[in-house]
Every structure is written in C-alpha cells, then in structure tokens.
Coordinates of C-alpha atoms and ligand atoms in Angstrom, one line a residue:
M1 CA 104.5 236.4 28.5
E2 CA 102.5 238.8 26.3
S3 CA 101.9 236.1 23.7
L4 CA 100.0 234.1 26.4
L5 CA 98.1 237.0 27.9
L6 CA 96.5 238.1 24.7
P7 CA 94.4 234.9 24.0
V8 CA 93.2 234.8 27.7
L9 CA 92.0 238.4 27.5
L10 CA 90.2 237.7 24.2
L11 CA 88.5 234.7 25.8
L12 CA 87.3 236.7 28.8
A13 CA 86.0 239.3 26.4
V14 CA 84.0 236.8 24.4
L15 CA 82.6 235.3 27.6
W16 CA 81.6 238.8 28.9
T17 CA 80.0 239.5 25.6
Q18 CA 78.0 236.2 25.6
A19 CA 77.0 236.6 29.3
A20 CA 75.7 240.1 28.5
A21 CA 73.7 238.8 25.6
L22 CA 72.2 235.7 27.1
I23 CA 68.5 235.6 27.8
N24 CA 66.2 232.9 29.2
L25 CA 62.8 232.2 27.8
K26 CA 60.3 229.9 29.5
Y27 CA 57.3 228.4 27.8
S28 CA 54.9 225.6 28.4
V29 CA 52.6 223.5 26.2
E30 CA 50.2 220.7 27.1
E31 CA 51.1 217.2 26.0
E32 CA 49.1 215.5 23.2
Q33 CA 48.6 218.7 21.1
R34 CA 48.5 218.2 17.4
A35 CA 51.7 218.6 15.3
G36 CA 52.4 222.2 14.3
T37 CA 51.0 223.7 17.5
V38 CA 52.6 227.1 18.0
I39 CA 54.2 227.3 21.4
A40 CA 55.6 230.8 21.2
N41 CA 57.1 233.4 18.9
V42 CA 60.6 233.2 20.1
A43 CA 61.9 235.9 17.7
K44 CA 59.4 238.4 19.0
D45 CA 60.1 237.5 22.7
A46 CA 63.8 237.7 22.1
R47 CA 63.6 241.1 20.6
E48 CA 61.5 242.3 23.5
A49 CA 64.2 240.9 25.8
G50 CA 66.8 243.1 24.1
F51 CA 68.1 240.9 21.3
A52 CA 69.4 242.9 18.3
L53 CA 67.5 240.7 15.8
D54 CA 66.8 241.8 12.4
P55 CA 63.4 240.3 11.6
R56 CA 64.0 240.6 7.9
Q57 CA 67.1 238.4 8.1
A58 CA 66.0 234.8 7.6
S59 CA 69.2 233.3 9.0
A60 CA 69.2 235.6 12.0
F61 CA 68.3 232.6 14.2
R62 CA 70.3 229.4 14.5
V63 CA 69.4 226.5 16.8
V64 CA 72.6 225.3 18.4
S65 CA 71.1 222.7 20.6
N66 CA 67.8 221.0 21.1
S67 CA 67.1 218.2 23.6
A68 CA 64.2 216.9 21.6
P69 CA 64.5 218.0 18.0
H70 CA 61.9 215.4 16.9
L71 CA 59.3 217.1 19.2
V72 CA 59.8 220.8 19.0
D73 CA 61.7 223.2 16.7
I74 CA 62.1 226.8 15.8
N75 CA 61.2 227.9 12.3
P76 CA 64.3 230.0 11.4
S77 CA 62.4 232.3 9.2
S78 CA 59.4 233.0 11.3
G79 CA 61.0 232.5 14.7
L80 CA 58.0 230.5 15.8
L81 CA 58.5 227.6 18.3
V82 CA 56.3 224.8 17.2
T83 CA 55.5 221.1 18.0
K84 CA 56.7 218.7 15.3
Q85 CA 54.4 215.8 16.5
K86 CA 52.1 214.9 19.3
I87 CA 54.1 214.9 22.5
D88 CA 53.4 212.2 25.0
R89 CA 54.7 213.6 28.2
D90 CA 54.2 210.3 30.0
L91 CA 56.5 208.5 27.5
L92 CA 59.0 211.3 27.4
C93 CA 59.5 212.0 31.1
R94 CA 57.6 209.1 32.8
Q95 CA 56.9 209.9 36.4
S96 CA 59.2 212.9 36.7
P97 CA 57.3 215.8 38.3
K98 CA 58.7 218.2 35.6
C99 CA 59.2 217.5 31.9
I100 CA 61.3 220.1 30.2
I101 CA 62.7 220.4 26.6
S102 CA 65.7 222.7 26.3
L103 CA 66.9 224.6 23.2
E104 CA 69.7 227.1 22.7
V105 CA 69.4 229.6 19.9
M106 CA 72.2 231.9 18.7
S107 CA 71.7 235.0 16.8
S108 CA 74.0 236.1 14.0
S109 CA 75.6 238.5 16.4
M110 CA 76.5 235.7 18.8
E111 CA 73.7 236.4 21.2
I112 CA 72.4 233.3 23.0
C113 CA 68.8 232.5 24.0
V114 CA 68.2 229.6 26.3
I115 CA 64.7 228.3 25.9
K116 CA 62.9 225.9 28.3
V117 CA 59.6 224.3 27.2
E118 CA 57.7 222.6 30.0
I119 CA 55.4 219.8 28.7
K120 CA 52.4 220.0 30.9
D121 CA 50.8 216.7 32.0
L122 CA 47.2 215.8 31.2
N123 CA 45.4 213.1 33.1
D124 CA 45.1 211.0 30.0
N125 CA 45.8 207.6 31.6
A126 CA 43.9 205.4 34.0
P127 CA 45.6 203.2 36.6
S128 CA 46.0 199.6 35.5
F129 CA 47.1 196.4 37.3
P130 CA 49.8 194.1 36.0
A131 CA 47.4 191.1 35.9
A132 CA 43.6 190.6 35.7
Q133 CA 43.5 188.8 39.1
I134 CA 45.5 188.9 42.3
E135 CA 45.6 185.5 43.9
L136 CA 46.4 185.3 47.6
E137 CA 46.6 182.5 50.2
I138 CA 46.1 183.4 53.8
S139 CA 46.2 180.9 56.7
E140 CA 43.1 180.7 58.8
A141 CA 45.6 181.1 61.7
A142 CA 46.5 184.6 60.5
S143 CA 45.8 186.9 63.4
P144 CA 43.9 190.1 63.0
G145 CA 46.3 192.9 62.0
T146 CA 48.2 190.6 59.6
R147 CA 49.2 192.6 56.5
I148 CA 49.9 191.4 53.0
P149 CA 51.3 193.8 50.3
L150 CA 49.3 193.8 47.1
D151 CA 50.5 194.3 43.5
S152 CA 50.5 198.0 42.7
A153 CA 48.5 199.6 39.9
Y154 CA 50.5 201.7 37.5
D155 CA 49.4 205.1 36.0
P156 CA 51.9 206.7 33.6
D157 CA 50.7 210.2 34.5
S158 CA 52.8 212.2 36.9
G159 CA 52.1 213.6 40.4
S160 CA 48.5 213.7 41.5
F161 CA 47.4 212.3 38.1
G162 CA 49.1 209.0 39.1
V163 CA 47.7 206.4 41.4
Q164 CA 46.6 208.1 44.7
T165 CA 44.5 205.5 46.5
Y166 CA 42.9 202.1 46.4
E167 CA 39.5 200.8 47.5
L168 CA 38.3 197.3 48.4
T169 CA 34.8 195.9 48.1
P170 CA 33.4 196.6 51.5
N171 CA 33.5 193.6 53.8
E172 CA 33.9 192.7 57.4
L173 CA 37.0 190.6 57.3
F174 CA 39.6 192.5 55.2
G175 CA 40.6 196.1 54.9
L176 CA 43.2 198.1 52.9
E177 CA 46.0 200.3 54.1
I178 CA 47.5 202.7 51.6
K179 CA 51.3 203.2 51.8
T180 CA 53.7 205.5 50.0
R181 CA 57.1 204.3 48.7
G182 CA 60.2 206.4 48.7
D183 CA 59.6 207.4 45.1
G184 CA 56.1 208.7 45.9
S185 CA 54.2 205.8 44.4
R186 CA 51.3 204.4 46.3
F187 CA 50.6 200.7 47.1
A188 CA 48.1 199.0 49.2
E189 CA 48.4 196.3 51.9
L190 CA 45.6 193.9 52.6
V191 CA 44.8 193.9 56.4
V192 CA 43.2 190.9 58.0
E193 CA 40.6 192.6 60.3
K194 CA 39.0 189.6 61.9
S195 CA 39.8 186.0 62.6
L196 CA 39.3 183.7 59.6
D197 CA 37.9 180.2 59.7
R198 CA 38.5 178.0 56.7
E199 CA 35.8 175.6 57.9
T200 CA 33.2 178.4 57.7
Q201 CA 34.4 179.9 54.4
S202 CA 37.5 178.9 52.5
H203 CA 37.4 181.4 49.6
Y204 CA 36.7 185.1 49.1
S205 CA 36.4 187.2 46.0
F206 CA 36.7 190.9 46.0
R207 CA 37.5 193.8 43.7
I208 CA 40.3 196.3 44.2
T209 CA 39.9 199.7 42.6
A210 CA 42.9 202.0 42.0
L211 CA 42.1 205.7 41.6
D212 CA 44.2 208.6 40.3
G213 CA 43.9 212.1 41.6
G214 CA 42.0 213.5 38.6
D215 CA 38.7 215.3 38.8
P216 CA 36.8 213.0 38.3
P217 CA 39.4 210.3 38.9
H218 CA 40.2 207.6 36.4
L219 CA 39.8 204.0 37.8
G220 CA 41.5 200.7 37.3
T221 CA 40.2 197.5 38.9
V222 CA 41.5 194.0 39.6
G223 CA 39.9 190.9 41.0
L224 CA 41.2 189.7 44.4
S225 CA 40.9 186.0 45.1
I226 CA 41.7 184.9 48.6
K227 CA 42.1 181.2 49.4
V228 CA 42.0 180.6 53.2
T229 CA 44.4 177.8 53.9
D230 CA 43.9 175.2 56.6
S231 CA 45.4 175.0 60.0
N232 CA 44.8 172.1 62.4
D233 CA 42.4 174.0 64.6
N234 CA 39.8 171.2 65.0
N235 CA 40.1 167.9 66.9
P236 CA 38.3 164.8 66.0
V237 CA 34.9 164.4 67.8
F238 CA 32.9 161.2 68.3
G239 CA 29.1 161.5 68.0
E240 CA 28.8 159.8 71.4
S241 CA 31.1 159.2 74.3
T242 CA 29.9 155.7 74.8
Y243 CA 28.4 153.1 72.5
S244 CA 26.7 149.8 73.5
V245 CA 26.6 146.9 71.0
S246 CA 26.0 143.2 71.1
V247 CA 27.4 140.5 69.1
P248 CA 26.5 136.8 69.1
E249 CA 29.1 134.5 70.5
N250 CA 31.0 132.4 68.1
S251 CA 30.7 135.1 65.5
P252 CA 33.2 134.3 62.8
P253 CA 36.3 136.4 62.3
N254 CA 35.7 139.8 60.5
T255 CA 32.2 140.0 61.8
P256 CA 31.5 143.8 62.1
V257 CA 30.8 144.9 65.6
I258 CA 30.4 148.7 65.1
R259 CA 31.8 151.3 62.8
L260 CA 33.0 154.3 64.7
N261 CA 33.2 157.7 63.2
A262 CA 35.0 160.8 64.7
S263 CA 34.6 163.8 62.5
D264 CA 37.3 166.5 61.9
P265 CA 36.3 169.2 59.5
D266 CA 40.0 170.2 58.8
E267 CA 41.5 169.7 55.4
G268 CA 44.0 167.0 54.3
T269 CA 46.0 165.3 57.0
N270 CA 44.7 167.9 59.5
G271 CA 41.3 166.2 59.1
Q272 CA 42.5 162.6 58.5
V273 CA 41.5 160.6 61.5
V274 CA 43.1 157.3 62.6
Y275 CA 41.5 155.0 65.2
S276 CA 43.2 152.8 67.8
F277 CA 42.5 151.0 71.0
Y278 CA 44.3 152.7 73.9
G279 CA 44.9 152.6 77.6
Y280 CA 43.1 149.9 79.5
V281 CA 42.1 147.6 76.7
N282 CA 43.7 144.4 77.9
D283 CA 45.6 141.9 75.8
H284 CA 42.7 139.3 75.8
T285 CA 40.3 141.9 74.5
R286 CA 42.8 143.0 71.9
E287 CA 42.9 139.3 70.7
L288 CA 39.1 139.2 70.3
F289 CA 38.5 142.6 68.6
Q290 CA 40.4 144.9 66.3
I291 CA 39.7 148.3 64.9
D292 CA 40.6 149.4 61.4
P293 CA 42.7 152.6 61.9
H294 CA 41.3 154.3 58.8
S295 CA 37.6 153.1 58.6
G296 CA 37.0 152.9 62.4
L297 CA 35.3 149.5 61.8
V298 CA 35.6 147.2 64.9
T299 CA 35.5 143.6 63.9
V300 CA 35.7 140.3 65.7
T301 CA 39.1 138.6 65.4
G302 CA 39.0 135.9 68.0
A303 CA 36.6 133.3 69.2
L304 CA 34.0 134.9 71.4
D305 CA 32.6 132.6 74.0
Y306 CA 29.7 133.7 76.1
E307 CA 30.8 131.4 78.8
E308 CA 34.2 133.1 78.9
G309 CA 33.0 136.6 79.3
H310 CA 29.8 138.5 78.6
V311 CA 30.9 142.1 78.3
Y312 CA 34.0 143.7 76.9
E313 CA 34.9 147.3 77.1
L314 CA 36.9 148.9 74.2
D315 CA 38.5 152.3 74.8
V316 CA 39.0 153.8 71.4
Q317 CA 40.9 157.0 70.5
A318 CA 40.7 159.0 67.3
K319 CA 43.6 161.3 66.4
D320 CA 44.1 163.4 63.3
L321 CA 47.4 163.4 61.4
G322 CA 48.0 167.1 61.6
P323 CA 50.4 168.9 63.9
N324 CA 49.7 169.3 67.6
S325 CA 46.9 166.8 67.4
I326 CA 44.7 166.3 70.4
P327 CA 42.9 162.8 70.3
A328 CA 39.3 162.1 71.1
H329 CA 38.1 159.1 73.1
C330 CA 35.1 156.9 73.3
K331 CA 34.1 153.7 75.1
V332 CA 32.4 150.8 73.3
T333 CA 30.7 148.2 75.5
V334 CA 30.3 144.9 73.6
S335 CA 27.9 142.4 75.0
V336 CA 28.4 138.9 73.8
L337 CA 25.0 137.2 73.2
D338 CA 24.5 133.7 74.3
T339 CA 23.6 131.2 71.6
N340 CA 22.6 127.6 71.8
D341 CA 26.1 126.4 71.3
N342 CA 26.3 123.8 74.1
P343 CA 24.8 120.3 73.5
P344 CA 21.7 119.9 75.6
V345 CA 22.3 118.4 79.0
I346 CA 19.2 116.4 79.9
N347 CA 18.6 115.7 83.5
L348 CA 16.0 113.3 84.1
L349 CA 14.7 113.8 87.6
S350 CA 12.2 111.6 89.1
V351 CA 9.8 113.2 91.4
N352 CA 10.2 110.6 94.0
S353 CA 13.3 108.6 93.6
E354 CA 16.2 107.8 91.2
L355 CA 14.5 104.7 90.0
V356 CA 11.4 105.5 88.0
E357 CA 8.7 103.1 88.7
V358 CA 5.3 103.6 87.4
S359 CA 2.4 101.7 88.7
E360 CA 0.1 100.3 86.0
S361 CA -2.7 101.8 88.0
A362 CA -1.3 105.3 87.8
P363 CA -4.0 107.7 86.7
P364 CA -3.6 109.8 83.6
G365 CA -1.5 112.9 84.3
Y366 CA 0.6 111.2 86.9
V367 CA 4.1 112.8 86.8
I368 CA 6.7 110.3 86.2
A369 CA 9.8 112.5 85.7
L370 CA 10.9 116.0 84.7
F371 CA 13.2 116.7 81.7
L372 CA 15.2 119.7 82.5
H373 CA 17.2 121.3 79.7
Y374 CA 19.9 123.7 80.6
P375 CA 21.8 125.0 77.7
G376 CA 25.3 126.1 78.5
G377 CA 26.0 123.1 80.7
R378 CA 25.2 124.7 84.0
T379 CA 24.5 122.5 86.9
A380 CA 20.9 121.6 86.9
G381 CA 18.8 121.5 90.0
P382 CA 15.2 120.9 90.8
Ligands
CA1 CA1 49.6 212.3 31.0
CA2 CA1 46.1 209.2 35.4
CA3 CA1 42.1 168.5 62.8
CA4 CA1 41.1 174.1 60.1

C-alpha cells in the first residue's frame, strides 16, 4: 500500500509546484510586419510576474511548445519574442474572428509560462468576385418581388474588414437585398422591383460593387448581365379586321389573292404565327382558295367563275405556336371580276319585224336592225 501511495503524492506535489509557478502572458502584433519584429520581452515580463529567472543564464528559457514555430519564436538568450517572417493573418486563420499563436516556455526551475500572441487583422484585402461577369436569365413573367441569389464576393479579412454590403447601379427595375449567412458572411439577392417586358428591352447590364467595412472601404466590382427571357404574352394581331380584294375570274391556280400578316412580337415559337381558314368558310370556298399556314398568302386553287359567284368571304385565323395561345381573326372579302370569257351572243333584232326587209328607197340613216352584244350569255332584250 505504501509503495503505491508514494508516487501519487509525488505527482500531486509536482502538479502543485507547476500550478503555483504558471503564468499567462498575452501579446498582440499586427499581421504583415517585417521579419524580426519584436513582439515582447518575455524574460522581463516573466520576471515581473514572479518567475525566478536568472537573466545571465542563457539556457534559463526553453520553449516546450509553439503552435507556429515558423512564424514566432523566443530568443533563448535575450528572452525576446520575435516574428520570424511576415505573418499573413488571413492565410493563417482565414475568417476566424480571433487569430492566436500559443507558446509554452519552461524555466530551468520547471516554471511554466503560457504565451498567447494575437495576430491583429489589417484591412489589407479588397472584396473580389469569383468571375468577371454574373450572367442571369429572368423570365419577363417574373412578378415584382422575385429574388435571385447572386454569387458572393470574397474578402479574406476577418470581421468588419470582410464583405459588409453590396451596391447595384441605380435603376428602376432591379434592387438588391443584403442577407447574412449562418457563418456571418454577406450575400446579395437581386430583387425584381417592377414588371419586365422582353419586347421593350431584352437585356440589361449593370455593375455590382462589394464593399468591406474598412474606413475607407475597399471595393470589388463585377458586371451583371441580365437576359430577359420570353413568355408568350402577346397574341398575333392583324393590321385590319377586314380586307377587300378582287381577283379576275378564271385566274389560274396559285394566283396570289392577298398576303395576310398578323404580327406577334414574342420570340421563337411564341411569336411564330400559323394561318388557317376557320369557322364558316364553306367547303366550296375552301376548294377555290387556300392559305399558306406560314406565309399567310391566299391563293386561288380552283376555277373561279364569275357566273358561279361574285363574292367569297374567307374567315382567317392566326395563332402563335406558344403555350396558351389566343388566335386573332380577320375577314377577307374576295370579289371575282368578270372577264370576257363567254363567246359573244349576237341578237339581231329588227326594229319592226323578224324579217328584215329594206326598201331600196330607204333614206340614209334608216335603222334596219340592232346588234346587241351581251357578254356572259344573259338573255337579251330590247
Ligand atoms: Ca487582413
Ligand atoms: Ca478587406
Ligand atoms: Ca405570342
Ligand atoms: Ca413575350
């Protein structure tokens, strides 16, 4: 029992001794200082804190641990804490709010000194964006209030020296809303403030500026390119609701009658118009005329005969190929023009009787008979 108790008592004694002879020293140094910058005189501070250090003894100090030996060290003879190279806090500790290097120093009499060196941040970086340009596509149907998160700028400095806010080229249609992530970093959302219309303007270019919290702040900018994509928000429209044209009868097939045009300013299939006869266009009319679905050209396909009909009415619809299409309508009135296509029917009408007799004594200018010419074969009459 005694043989076990003795080492335990000795250990407690050592711990008590160490605890009694343990001091904490805290220092700070700004990042980016030249190599060899003196941070503190640890030997002097330790003595003032009660360490029994003999300043004449070169090996009085021994560094037992150092979290960054390539950056700071204690000169054992002078007891000075110095930088060994330029310290880049932003590389060493990134976004951490505190950047601490820890050392433990032991004296020859087993006294321990715990040293904390805080590396103070400088605002030595500007925010930067991952690419030179942010490209966005927004539908013209996006309602006001729509939000689109934007790529964040990055600033390696910590705290308020990091990215604090974003600004957008002032404009009426888009705004920015600044948000904070769980880790404290800031990002911006583009907010659609007003209704967009691709047919009015299909592309916008702005600049976004990221600012850190320095005084004055450092800036980083990026181009913002917004392409407004189409929605099928226009219907085809004819220039007129009615058209009147005439075409000679017996026009050969493919004779153009009229080229209709319904305009739709939308893009792609949303603005691609197809034409067709609809509704009350009867079968006979459909035999005589056709409309090209793509060009809107109405042509003659059958034999037009004035005597068969003078006027035809074509109801035409134009429809785009986009979703939820609403067709437009117009009426084309085609008048068939009479041409001299019937052989002349000559009626020889005597003035007085069927038998034409002329007296040899008839005076000059005496009317013998009337030649009546009725094209189209209608019944002639006096
Ligand atoms: Ca910095
Ligand atoms: Ca900065
Ligand atoms: Ca359309
Ligand atoms: Ca559109």
